[in-house]
Amino acid sequence: MTEHRLRWLSRGQARSHSEGPGVGGSTVPFWVEWLLDLGVRAGPEQLDWTEVARISCQVLSAQIVRIWRMTARSELVLQAQAGDGQEAPSSPRPIPTGFDRLAPGMLAVGPLDGPLAESFLTAEERVALRRSGVQHVLVAPLHAGGTTVGRLDVARTRPEPFSAEDRSRAVVLAELVGLLVGRVARVGEPLPSDQAAELVHQALAFPGSAREVLARIVEALRWRVRASAVLFLRWLPGERVELLTTSTAPELMPDPTVLTSSRVLMLVRNVLEQGRPQRWRAGSGSELIFPVVMAETLAFPLPVIGTAARGVLVLAWRDRDEGGEERAQVLVPKLAPRLLTLVGFVEREERAIADRASIERRELLLDALLRTSGPTVIAEALWRRAQSVSGVVAAGVLLEGDERFVWF
């Protein structure tokens, strides 16, 4: 059922059925009409999810209904629940293996102790439902726009199996609820690539060196994902880590000397070798980086050029922020290639600064030698050095003050 079809039905084609839920016949069941109208009229922020769960519970004559939303990290977050067992289950929780590949319209229906497919409910989830007195379950994936966006769990604590009519209703219900969950997942959120481009665009709007632009992007990223601290660690030859730039409150500023410890070096090296984001738990060594304990720390490696990785972006939260962490998981990989380009510009700037410093040192040295040794000695020294260069036939010193040129 497409969104276009849903809108067509809501424009006067649906008819209320006050006697209760049902499928078939010449009228549209009341719950279909209600969900259709809700999906067309209410914005994502205005959806009453408790009411959606309550209606779902009524439609399928169940004692427990839970609506889950799938996050960018492929975890299930509880969106709403209704019926018995009001104690909220653990959330977020990992999706069952293969769940995101289930097709629309598929259901897992049967007794809880029966041979339910592992791709619908994990063993841990079945144990938790059994403790709640559940005897029969109906589980359906929720889809929107061809993507898995959540899961619908329906449970009965009485020994009454779900009928064929229940299953037909569940297919339609899952389709409607999936469209609503999909709207919440997409609310006000531009594509990650667009967000990354916008961050870079804003950082380049003001003049400054590549290092300053990099610092502005890191600062904007921290506020975008509501992190307490963002560190940009650069991996240097000789197994060294440098804090290239950071954005954090002063009381959370890491001690640069800690970055030289073997445990922190091992952490960073492991992220670079694995080549994928990692979650640093307490006790792993990450607690050494910050002066206070962080509730969550994520480390993202920059892309690899050849065989050498260039750095790690570390984001940390003092208090758990699931929404911020989800946004970081999606946004940072899109932003990483742009950060890598900026690191290249930073290194060019560093080489240019080093070259200028080297030239200034040579000029100071020559000036000191001229004052103490005279132009003839300088020209002779240059000649001895220049003889090793093929094609050089003379070396000299031009004295601008008295317009002399001493050469060999």
mmCIF file of C-alpha atoms in Angstrom:
data_model
loop_
_atom_site.group_PDB
_atom_site.id
_atom_site.type_symbol
_atom_site.label_atom_id
_atom_site.label_comp_id
_atom_site.label_asym_id
_atom_site.label_seq_id
_atom_site.Cartn_x
_atom_site.Cartn_y
_atom_site.Cartn_z
ATOM 1 C CA MET A 1 0.000 0.000 0.000
ATOM 2 C CA THR A 2 1.618 3.227 -1.110
ATOM 3 C CA GLU A 3 1.434 6.639 0.566
ATOM 4 C CA HIS A 4 -0.440 7.890 -2.517
ATOM 5 C CA ARG A 5 -3.040 5.163 -2.006
ATOM 6 C CA LEU A 6 -3.297 6.056 1.691
ATOM 7 C CA ARG A 7 -3.934 9.711 0.877
ATOM 8 C CA TRP A 8 -6.604 8.741 -1.700
ATOM 9 C CA LEU A 9 -8.427 6.610 0.850
ATOM 10 C CA SER A 10 -8.293 9.384 3.445
ATOM 11 C CA ARG A 11 -10.001 11.893 1.124
ATOM 12 C CA GLY A 12 -13.505 10.637 1.752
ATOM 13 C CA GLN A 13 -13.072 7.114 0.402
ATOM 14 C CA ALA A 14 -12.763 5.562 3.871
ATOM 15 C CA ARG A 15 -15.868 5.051 5.958
ATOM 16 C CA SER A 16 -15.930 4.743 9.691
ATOM 17 C CA HIS A 17 -16.807 1.397 11.249
ATOM 18 C CA SER A 18 -17.921 2.043 14.792
ATOM 19 C CA GLU A 19 -18.626 -1.563 15.659
ATOM 20 C CA GLY A 20 -14.982 -2.453 16.006
ATOM 21 C CA PRO A 21 -12.067 -3.730 13.978
ATOM 22 C CA GLY A 22 -12.436 -6.030 11.058
ATOM 23 C CA VAL A 23 -11.212 -6.811 7.567
ATOM 24 C CA GLY A 24 -13.126 -7.612 4.459
ATOM 25 C CA GLY A 25 -16.632 -6.430 3.631
ATOM 26 C CA SER A 26 -17.552 -3.187 1.954
ATOM 27 C CA THR A 27 -16.390 -0.842 4.709
ATOM 28 C CA VAL A 28 -12.938 0.135 5.913
ATOM 29 C CA PRO A 29 -12.370 -0.836 9.577
ATOM 30 C CA PHE A 30 -12.293 2.083 12.015
ATOM 31 C CA TRP A 31 -8.624 1.516 12.912
ATOM 32 C CA VAL A 32 -7.537 1.652 9.259
ATOM 33 C CA GLU A 33 -9.386 4.926 8.761
ATOM 34 C CA TRP A 34 -7.991 6.318 12.009
ATOM 35 C CA LEU A 35 -4.383 5.448 11.110
ATOM 36 C CA LEU A 36 -4.871 6.751 7.559
ATOM 37 C CA ASP A 37 -6.143 10.095 8.807
ATOM 38 C CA LEU A 38 -3.433 10.261 11.435
ATOM 39 C CA GLY A 39 -0.735 9.593 8.874
ATOM 40 C CA VAL A 40 -2.011 12.323 6.548
ATOM 41 C CA ARG A 41 -2.927 15.053 9.045
ATOM 42 C CA ALA A 42 -0.574 14.749 12.022
ATOM 43 C CA GLY A 43 3.048 15.770 11.792
ATOM 44 C CA PRO A 44 5.754 13.435 13.117
ATOM 45 C CA GLU A 45 6.060 15.487 16.313
ATOM 46 C CA GLN A 46 2.289 15.339 16.911
ATOM 47 C CA LEU A 47 1.826 11.576 16.706
ATOM 48 C CA ASP A 48 0.333 10.066 19.860
ATOM 49 C CA TRP A 49 2.320 6.858 19.935
ATOM 50 C CA THR A 50 0.657 5.581 23.079
ATOM 51 C CA GLU A 51 -2.677 5.774 21.269
ATOM 52 C CA VAL A 52 -1.214 4.021 18.211
ATOM 53 C CA ALA A 53 -0.023 1.191 20.461
ATOM 54 C CA ARG A 54 -3.383 1.070 22.275
ATOM 55 C CA ILE A 55 -5.324 0.784 18.995
ATOM 56 C CA SER A 56 -2.926 -1.947 17.822
ATOM 57 C CA CYS A 57 -3.552 -3.814 21.070
ATOM 58 C CA GLN A 58 -7.312 -3.564 20.526
ATOM 59 C CA VAL A 59 -7.168 -4.566 16.853
ATOM 60 C CA LEU A 60 -5.359 -7.827 17.610
ATOM 61 C CA SER A 61 -7.033 -8.558 20.967
ATOM 62 C CA ALA A 62 -3.644 -8.675 22.653
ATOM 63 C CA GLN A 63 -2.465 -8.038 26.187
ATOM 64 C CA ILE A 64 0.878 -6.467 25.201
ATOM 65 C CA VAL A 65 1.870 -4.445 22.121
ATOM 66 C CA ARG A 66 5.268 -2.834 21.623
ATOM 67 C CA ILE A 67 6.334 -0.646 18.712
ATOM 68 C CA TRP A 68 10.075 -0.450 18.100
ATOM 69 C CA ARG A 69 12.025 1.988 15.908
ATOM 70 C CA MET A 70 15.298 0.949 14.299
ATOM 71 C CA THR A 71 18.210 3.388 14.657
ATOM 72 C CA ALA A 72 21.107 4.161 12.336
ATOM 73 C CA ARG A 73 23.224 1.821 14.490
ATOM 74 C CA SER A 74 20.872 -1.093 13.674
ATOM 75 C CA GLU A 75 19.442 -1.156 17.176
ATOM 76 C CA LEU A 76 15.809 -1.246 18.287
ATOM 77 C CA VAL A 77 14.534 1.642 20.426
ATOM 78 C CA LEU A 78 11.143 1.369 22.118
ATOM 79 C CA GLN A 79 8.783 3.896 20.509
ATOM 80 C CA ALA A 80 5.623 2.988 22.467
ATOM 81 C CA GLN A 81 3.878 0.182 24.304
ATOM 82 C CA ALA A 82 0.375 -0.542 25.548
ATOM 83 C CA GLY A 83 -1.532 -3.193 27.481
ATOM 84 C CA ASP A 84 -0.236 -5.272 30.354
ATOM 85 C CA GLY A 85 3.373 -5.333 31.419
ATOM 86 C CA GLN A 86 3.873 -1.574 31.489
ATOM 87 C CA GLU A 87 7.426 -1.893 32.783
ATOM 88 C CA ALA A 88 9.574 -0.681 29.891
ATOM 89 C CA PRO A 89 11.890 -3.346 28.464
ATOM 90 C CA SER A 90 15.592 -2.673 27.971
ATOM 91 C CA SER A 91 16.156 -0.172 25.161
ATOM 92 C CA PRO A 92 18.025 0.103 22.887
ATOM 93 C CA ARG A 93 18.645 -3.513 22.029
ATOM 94 C CA PRO A 94 20.404 -5.213 19.081
ATOM 95 C CA ILE A 95 18.294 -6.424 16.180
ATOM 96 C CA PRO A 96 18.068 -10.189 15.630
ATOM 97 C CA THR A 97 20.426 -11.536 12.986
ATOM 98 C CA GLY A 98 18.816 -11.194 9.561
ATOM 99 C CA PHE A 99 15.909 -9.067 10.810
ATOM 100 C CA ASP A 100 16.739 -6.139 8.489
ATOM 101 C CA ARG A 101 16.445 -8.502 5.491
ATOM 102 C CA LEU A 102 12.874 -9.633 6.229
ATOM 103 C CA ALA A 103 10.390 -8.676 3.499
ATOM 104 C CA PRO A 104 7.199 -6.648 4.088
ATOM 105 C CA GLY A 105 4.232 -8.821 5.001
ATOM 106 C CA MET A 106 6.302 -11.476 6.755
ATOM 107 C CA LEU A 107 5.136 -12.556 10.222
ATOM 108 C CA ALA A 108 6.341 -14.797 13.007
ATOM 109 C CA VAL A 109 3.245 -16.233 14.705
ATOM 110 C CA GLY A 110 2.887 -19.005 17.250
ATOM 111 C CA PRO A 111 3.387 -20.127 20.827
ATOM 112 C CA LEU A 112 6.355 -18.556 22.569
ATOM 113 C CA ASP A 113 7.852 -21.973 23.243
ATOM 114 C CA GLY A 114 7.414 -22.976 19.598
ATOM 115 C CA PRO A 115 9.987 -22.922 16.769
ATOM 116 C CA LEU A 116 9.969 -19.159 16.141
ATOM 117 C CA ALA A 117 12.527 -17.887 13.660
ATOM 118 C CA GLU A 118 15.611 -16.328 15.295
ATOM 119 C CA SER A 119 15.460 -13.471 12.764
ATOM 120 C CA PHE A 120 12.294 -12.137 14.472
ATOM 121 C CA LEU A 121 13.050 -12.530 18.179
ATOM 122 C CA THR A 122 16.368 -13.215 19.881
ATOM 123 C CA ALA A 123 16.627 -15.895 22.545
ATOM 124 C CA GLU A 124 17.074 -13.211 25.214
ATOM 125 C CA GLU A 125 13.865 -11.476 24.104
ATOM 126 C CA ARG A 126 11.903 -14.720 24.311
ATOM 127 C CA VAL A 127 13.190 -15.318 27.832
ATOM 128 C CA ALA A 128 12.028 -11.819 28.860
ATOM 129 C CA LEU A 129 8.585 -12.348 27.305
ATOM 130 C CA ARG A 130 8.253 -15.709 29.020
ATOM 131 C CA ARG A 131 8.922 -14.021 32.371
ATOM 132 C CA SER A 132 6.017 -11.647 31.561
ATOM 133 C CA GLY A 133 3.665 -14.613 31.200
ATOM 134 C CA VAL A 134 3.408 -14.441 27.398
ATOM 135 C CA GLN A 135 2.106 -17.595 25.717
ATOM 136 C CA HIS A 136 1.515 -16.569 22.075
ATOM 137 C CA VAL A 137 3.339 -13.909 20.020
ATOM 138 C CA LEU A 138 2.973 -12.221 16.658
ATOM 139 C CA VAL A 139 6.034 -10.320 15.411
ATOM 140 C CA ALA A 140 6.182 -8.251 12.208
ATOM 141 C CA PRO A 141 8.934 -6.086 10.676
ATOM 142 C CA LEU A 142 7.949 -2.487 9.895
ATOM 143 C CA HIS A 143 8.923 -1.032 6.529
ATOM 144 C CA ALA A 144 8.800 2.413 4.913
ATOM 145 C CA GLY A 145 10.184 3.385 1.535
ATOM 146 C CA GLY A 146 11.670 -0.072 0.989
ATOM 147 C CA THR A 147 13.687 0.106 4.227
ATOM 148 C CA THR A 148 13.236 -1.697 7.533
ATOM 149 C CA VAL A 149 12.378 0.994 10.097
ATOM 150 C CA GLY A 150 11.134 -0.960 13.115
ATOM 151 C CA ARG A 151 9.302 -3.932 14.573
ATOM 152 C CA LEU A 152 5.816 -4.641 15.914
ATOM 153 C CA ASP A 153 5.588 -7.082 18.861
ATOM 154 C CA VAL A 154 2.146 -8.400 19.804
ATOM 155 C CA ALA A 155 1.696 -10.797 22.718
ATOM 156 C CA ARG A 156 -1.104 -12.700 24.414
ATOM 157 C CA THR A 157 -0.822 -13.939 27.968
ATOM 158 C CA ARG A 158 -3.861 -16.182 27.613
ATOM 159 C CA PRO A 159 -3.699 -19.553 25.816
ATOM 160 C CA GLU A 160 -5.437 -18.334 22.669
ATOM 161 C CA PRO A 161 -3.482 -18.574 19.380
ATOM 162 C CA PHE A 162 -3.645 -15.866 16.729
ATOM 163 C CA SER A 163 -6.180 -16.739 14.032
ATOM 164 C CA ALA A 164 -5.901 -16.357 10.253
ATOM 165 C CA GLU A 165 -8.027 -13.199 10.564
ATOM 166 C CA ASP A 166 -5.594 -11.833 13.170
ATOM 167 C CA ARG A 167 -2.737 -12.436 10.775
ATOM 168 C CA SER A 168 -4.520 -10.601 7.944
ATOM 169 C CA ARG A 169 -5.135 -7.628 10.222
ATOM 170 C CA ALA A 170 -1.522 -7.705 11.403
ATOM 171 C CA VAL A 171 -0.173 -7.418 7.835
ATOM 172 C CA VAL A 172 -2.256 -4.275 7.196
ATOM 173 C CA LEU A 173 -1.501 -2.878 10.652
ATOM 174 C CA ALA A 174 2.249 -3.380 10.219
ATOM 175 C CA GLU A 175 2.134 -1.587 6.870
ATOM 176 C CA LEU A 176 0.334 1.442 8.325
ATOM 177 C CA VAL A 177 2.430 1.637 11.500
ATOM 178 C CA GLY A 178 5.598 1.220 9.436
ATOM 179 C CA LEU A 179 4.742 4.339 7.414
ATOM 180 C CA LEU A 180 4.243 6.297 10.646
ATOM 181 C CA VAL A 181 7.522 5.064 12.149
ATOM 182 C CA GLY A 182 9.291 5.912 8.884
ATOM 183 C CA ARG A 183 8.074 9.503 9.149
ATOM 184 C CA VAL A 184 9.570 9.822 12.640
ATOM 185 C CA ALA A 185 12.903 8.425 11.433
ATOM 186 C CA ARG A 186 13.071 11.020 8.642
ATOM 187 C CA VAL A 187 11.725 14.076 10.510
ATOM 188 C CA GLY A 188 13.731 17.194 9.786
ATOM 189 C CA GLU A 189 16.890 15.239 9.094
ATOM 190 C CA PRO A 190 18.738 16.042 5.860
ATOM 191 C CA LEU A 191 20.922 13.418 4.233
ATOM 192 C CA PRO A 192 24.211 12.791 6.093
ATOM 193 C CA SER A 193 26.188 13.821 2.998
ATOM 194 C CA ASP A 194 24.261 17.116 2.901
ATOM 195 C CA GLN A 195 24.925 17.706 6.591
ATOM 196 C CA ALA A 196 28.639 17.060 6.123
ATOM 197 C CA ALA A 197 28.798 19.421 3.132
ATOM 198 C CA GLU A 198 26.983 22.108 5.120
ATOM 199 C CA LEU A 199 29.442 21.825 8.020
ATOM 200 C CA VAL A 200 32.387 22.256 5.656
ATOM 201 C CA HIS A 201 30.658 25.119 3.826
ATOM 202 C CA GLN A 202 30.080 26.988 7.082
ATOM 203 C CA ALA A 203 33.666 26.434 8.212
ATOM 204 C CA LEU A 204 35.050 27.782 4.896
ATOM 205 C CA ALA A 205 32.835 30.890 5.047
ATOM 206 C CA PHE A 206 35.440 32.617 7.223
ATOM 207 C CA PRO A 207 39.103 33.186 6.295
ATOM 208 C CA GLY A 208 41.790 31.281 8.096
ATOM 209 C CA SER A 209 44.385 28.565 7.819
ATOM 210 C CA ALA A 210 43.517 24.920 7.205
ATOM 211 C CA ARG A 211 44.096 24.222 10.891
ATOM 212 C CA GLU A 212 41.600 26.951 11.834
ATOM 213 C CA VAL A 213 39.015 25.585 9.379
ATOM 214 C CA LEU A 214 39.513 22.105 10.826
ATOM 215 C CA ALA A 215 38.977 23.469 14.330
ATOM 216 C CA ARG A 216 35.725 25.173 13.261
ATOM 217 C CA ILE A 217 34.403 21.940 11.717
ATOM 218 C CA VAL A 218 35.212 19.972 14.868
ATOM 219 C CA GLU A 219 33.461 22.630 16.959
ATOM 220 C CA ALA A 220 30.360 22.559 14.719
ATOM 221 C CA LEU A 221 30.330 18.752 14.780
ATOM 222 C CA ARG A 222 30.365 18.726 18.582
ATOM 223 C CA TRP A 223 27.287 20.935 18.779
ATOM 224 C CA ARG A 224 25.522 19.033 15.991
ATOM 225 C CA VAL A 225 25.783 15.692 17.821
ATOM 226 C CA ARG A 226 25.538 17.217 21.328
ATOM 227 C CA ALA A 227 28.867 15.678 22.378
ATOM 228 C CA SER A 228 30.754 16.832 25.466
ATOM 229 C CA ALA A 229 34.108 16.606 23.677
ATOM 230 C CA VAL A 230 35.498 15.965 20.197
ATOM 231 C CA LEU A 231 39.193 15.173 19.748
ATOM 232 C CA PHE A 232 41.081 14.939 16.466
ATOM 233 C CA LEU A 233 44.052 12.610 17.015
ATOM 234 C CA ARG A 234 46.731 12.418 14.318
ATOM 235 C CA TRP A 235 48.848 9.290 14.030
ATOM 236 C CA LEU A 236 52.494 10.197 13.390
ATOM 237 C CA PRO A 237 55.468 8.085 12.253
ATOM 238 C CA GLY A 238 57.227 6.358 15.085
ATOM 239 C CA GLU A 239 54.031 5.255 16.849
ATOM 240 C CA ARG A 240 53.120 8.711 18.157
ATOM 241 C CA VAL A 241 49.742 10.396 18.672
ATOM 242 C CA GLU A 242 49.244 14.147 18.397
ATOM 243 C CA LEU A 243 46.157 16.111 19.466
ATOM 244 C CA LEU A 244 45.691 18.061 16.229
ATOM 245 C CA THR A 245 42.584 19.962 17.353
ATOM 246 C CA THR A 246 39.851 19.642 19.951
ATOM 247 C CA SER A 247 36.487 21.081 20.949
ATOM 248 C CA THR A 248 35.499 20.688 24.578
ATOM 249 C CA ALA A 249 34.847 22.510 27.801
ATOM 250 C CA PRO A 250 38.045 23.508 29.657
ATOM 251 C CA GLU A 251 37.390 21.073 32.507
ATOM 252 C CA LEU A 252 37.276 18.177 30.001
ATOM 253 C CA MET A 253 40.502 19.075 28.160
ATOM 254 C CA PRO A 254 42.686 15.944 27.994
ATOM 255 C CA ASP A 255 46.253 15.958 29.239
ATOM 256 C CA PRO A 256 48.528 15.794 26.145
ATOM 257 C CA THR A 257 51.070 13.748 28.059
ATOM 258 C CA VAL A 258 48.478 10.984 28.531
ATOM 259 C CA LEU A 259 48.393 10.480 24.763
ATOM 260 C CA THR A 260 51.917 9.086 24.959
ATOM 261 C CA SER A 261 50.900 6.262 27.307
ATOM 262 C CA SER A 262 51.099 2.737 25.925
ATOM 263 C CA ARG A 263 47.410 1.994 26.663
ATOM 264 C CA VAL A 264 46.161 5.021 24.725
ATOM 265 C CA LEU A 265 48.549 4.286 21.838
ATOM 266 C CA MET A 266 47.222 0.717 21.756
ATOM 267 C CA LEU A 267 43.625 2.007 21.657
ATOM 268 C CA VAL A 268 44.302 4.351 18.740
ATOM 269 C CA ARG A 269 46.369 1.779 16.857
ATOM 270 C CA ASN A 270 43.581 -0.779 17.194
ATOM 271 C CA VAL A 271 41.016 1.632 15.688
ATOM 272 C CA LEU A 272 43.332 2.327 12.749
ATOM 273 C CA GLU A 273 44.032 -1.361 12.153
ATOM 274 C CA GLN A 274 40.360 -2.371 12.386
ATOM 275 C CA GLY A 275 39.324 0.459 10.051
ATOM 276 C CA ARG A 276 35.844 0.843 11.538
ATOM 277 C CA PRO A 277 34.220 2.822 14.381
ATOM 278 C CA GLN A 278 34.681 1.442 17.881
ATOM 279 C CA ARG A 279 32.941 2.027 21.195
ATOM 280 C CA TRP A 280 35.472 2.528 24.000
ATOM 281 C CA ARG A 281 34.194 1.086 27.262
ATOM 282 C CA ALA A 282 35.373 2.025 30.736
ATOM 283 C CA GLY A 283 38.459 0.022 31.640
ATOM 284 C CA SER A 284 39.723 -0.114 28.054
ATOM 285 C CA GLY A 285 42.147 2.772 28.644
ATOM 286 C CA SER A 286 39.872 5.493 27.297
ATOM 287 C CA GLU A 287 39.232 6.684 30.868
ATOM 288 C CA LEU A 288 42.854 7.902 30.888
ATOM 289 C CA ILE A 289 42.197 10.467 28.152
ATOM 290 C CA PHE A 290 39.637 12.632 29.942
ATOM 291 C CA PRO A 291 39.872 14.003 33.511
ATOM 292 C CA VAL A 292 36.302 12.807 34.233
ATOM 293 C CA VAL A 293 34.463 9.571 33.444
ATOM 294 C CA MET A 294 32.526 9.666 30.169
ATOM 295 C CA ALA A 295 29.258 7.753 29.779
ATOM 296 C CA GLU A 296 29.973 6.987 26.115
ATOM 297 C CA THR A 297 33.031 7.311 23.870
ATOM 298 C CA LEU A 298 33.088 6.573 20.127
ATOM 299 C CA ALA A 299 36.246 6.472 17.995
ATOM 300 C CA PHE A 300 36.074 6.863 14.202
ATOM 301 C CA PRO A 301 39.105 6.161 11.964
ATOM 302 C CA LEU A 302 39.786 8.441 9.024
ATOM 303 C CA PRO A 303 39.947 6.812 5.577
ATOM 304 C CA VAL A 304 43.163 5.114 4.574
ATOM 305 C CA ILE A 305 45.494 6.427 1.872
ATOM 306 C CA GLY A 306 47.676 3.607 0.597
ATOM 307 C CA THR A 307 48.667 1.631 3.665
ATOM 308 C CA ALA A 308 48.781 4.474 6.204
ATOM 309 C CA ALA A 309 45.779 5.699 8.181
ATOM 310 C CA ARG A 310 45.934 9.348 9.115
ATOM 311 C CA GLY A 311 43.975 9.843 12.297
ATOM 312 C CA VAL A 312 41.099 9.108 14.643
ATOM 313 C CA LEU A 313 38.123 11.282 15.572
ATOM 314 C CA VAL A 314 37.019 10.708 19.179
ATOM 315 C CA LEU A 315 33.558 11.815 20.373
ATOM 316 C CA ALA A 316 32.572 11.554 24.028
ATOM 317 C CA TRP A 317 29.419 12.245 26.045
ATOM 318 C CA ARG A 318 29.374 12.840 29.833
ATOM 319 C CA ASP A 319 25.724 11.705 29.906
ATOM 320 C CA ARG A 320 24.195 9.092 27.615
ATOM 321 C CA ASP A 321 22.575 10.721 24.565
ATOM 322 C CA GLU A 322 21.152 8.083 22.215
ATOM 323 C CA GLY A 323 19.995 10.650 19.648
ATOM 324 C CA GLY A 324 23.390 12.349 19.529
ATOM 325 C CA GLU A 325 25.205 9.047 19.229
ATOM 326 C CA GLU A 326 22.924 7.920 16.390
ATOM 327 C CA ARG A 327 23.558 11.169 14.534
ATOM 328 C CA ALA A 328 27.316 10.823 15.003
ATOM 329 C CA GLN A 329 27.260 7.242 13.662
ATOM 330 C CA VAL A 330 25.670 8.500 10.438
ATOM 331 C CA LEU A 331 27.316 11.921 10.038
ATOM 332 C CA VAL A 332 30.980 11.281 10.900
ATOM 333 C CA PRO A 333 31.645 8.672 8.149
ATOM 334 C CA LYS A 334 30.305 11.167 5.580
ATOM 335 C CA LEU A 335 32.460 13.933 7.041
ATOM 336 C CA ALA A 336 35.668 11.877 7.379
ATOM 337 C CA PRO A 337 36.918 12.213 3.742
ATOM 338 C CA ARG A 338 36.609 16.006 3.966
ATOM 339 C CA LEU A 339 38.516 16.015 7.233
ATOM 340 C CA LEU A 340 41.222 13.941 5.594
ATOM 341 C CA THR A 341 41.570 16.538 2.821
ATOM 342 C CA LEU A 342 41.935 19.279 5.421
ATOM 343 C CA VAL A 343 44.629 17.277 7.215
ATOM 344 C CA GLY A 344 46.559 17.251 3.937
ATOM 345 C CA PHE A 345 46.306 21.051 3.751
ATOM 346 C CA VAL A 346 47.398 21.324 7.383
ATOM 347 C CA GLU A 347 50.496 19.277 6.595
ATOM 348 C CA ARG A 348 51.279 21.523 3.612
ATOM 349 C CA GLU A 349 51.012 24.554 5.863
ATOM 350 C CA GLU A 350 53.321 22.890 8.391
ATOM 351 C CA ARG A 351 55.903 22.148 5.681
ATOM 352 C CA ALA A 352 55.702 25.723 4.402
ATOM 353 C CA ILE A 353 56.201 27.080 7.917
ATOM 354 C CA ALA A 354 59.143 24.711 8.443
ATOM 355 C CA ASP A 355 60.686 25.797 5.107
ATOM 356 C CA ARG A 356 60.350 29.466 6.023
ATOM 357 C CA ALA A 357 61.882 28.807 9.428
ATOM 358 C CA SER A 358 64.780 26.953 7.794
ATOM 359 C CA ILE A 359 65.404 29.837 5.376
ATOM 360 C CA GLU A 360 65.342 32.342 8.241
ATOM 361 C CA ARG A 361 67.845 30.241 10.215
ATOM 362 C CA ARG A 362 70.190 30.071 7.218
ATOM 363 C CA GLU A 363 69.919 33.823 6.700
ATOM 364 C CA LEU A 364 70.721 34.464 10.348
ATOM 365 C CA LEU A 365 73.668 32.075 10.153
ATOM 366 C CA LEU A 366 75.069 33.735 7.032
ATOM 367 C CA ASP A 367 74.652 37.160 8.593
ATOM 368 C CA ALA A 368 76.573 36.031 11.681
ATOM 369 C CA LEU A 369 79.335 34.469 9.561
ATOM 370 C CA LEU A 370 79.674 37.632 7.461
ATOM 371 C CA ARG A 371 80.132 39.731 10.573
ATOM 372 C CA THR A 372 82.782 37.414 12.025
ATOM 373 C CA SER A 373 84.517 35.806 9.053
ATOM 374 C CA GLY A 374 84.210 38.054 6.012
ATOM 375 C CA PRO A 375 82.844 37.429 2.502
ATOM 376 C CA THR A 376 85.899 35.527 1.240
ATOM 377 C CA VAL A 377 85.527 32.807 3.890
ATOM 378 C CA ILE A 378 81.784 32.523 3.158
ATOM 379 C CA ALA A 379 82.355 32.223 -0.590
ATOM 380 C CA GLU A 380 84.992 29.534 -0.032
ATOM 381 C CA ALA A 381 82.646 27.560 2.189
ATOM 382 C CA LEU A 382 79.898 27.764 -0.407
ATOM 383 C CA TRP A 383 82.284 26.613 -3.096
ATOM 384 C CA ARG A 384 83.326 23.518 -1.129
ATOM 385 C CA ARG A 385 79.676 22.605 -0.632
ATOM 386 C CA ALA A 386 78.704 23.376 -4.267
ATOM 387 C CA GLN A 387 81.451 21.184 -5.742
ATOM 388 C CA SER A 388 79.373 18.100 -4.916
ATOM 389 C CA VAL A 389 76.549 19.338 -7.185
ATOM 390 C CA SER A 390 76.916 18.375 -10.854
ATOM 391 C CA GLY A 391 77.185 21.343 -13.223
ATOM 392 C CA VAL A 392 78.143 23.979 -10.643
ATOM 393 C CA VAL A 393 81.292 25.847 -11.788
ATOM 394 C CA ALA A 394 81.418 28.736 -9.308
ATOM 395 C CA ALA A 395 80.054 30.003 -6.002
ATOM 396 C CA GLY A 396 79.983 33.540 -4.719
ATOM 397 C CA VAL A 397 78.620 36.050 -2.233
ATOM 398 C CA LEU A 398 77.062 39.359 -3.310
ATOM 399 C CA LEU A 399 77.494 42.162 -0.787
ATOM 400 C CA GLU A 400 74.688 44.647 -1.408
ATOM 401 C CA GLY A 401 76.122 47.390 0.764
ATOM 402 C CA ASP A 402 79.350 48.006 -1.181
ATOM 403 C CA GLU A 403 78.272 46.209 -4.371
ATOM 404 C CA ARG A 404 81.038 43.629 -4.239
ATOM 405 C CA PHE A 405 80.815 40.079 -5.476
ATOM 406 C CA VAL A 406 83.234 37.568 -4.024
ATOM 407 C CA TRP A 407 83.340 34.260 -5.829
ATOM 408 C CA PHE A 408 85.356 31.055 -6.431
#
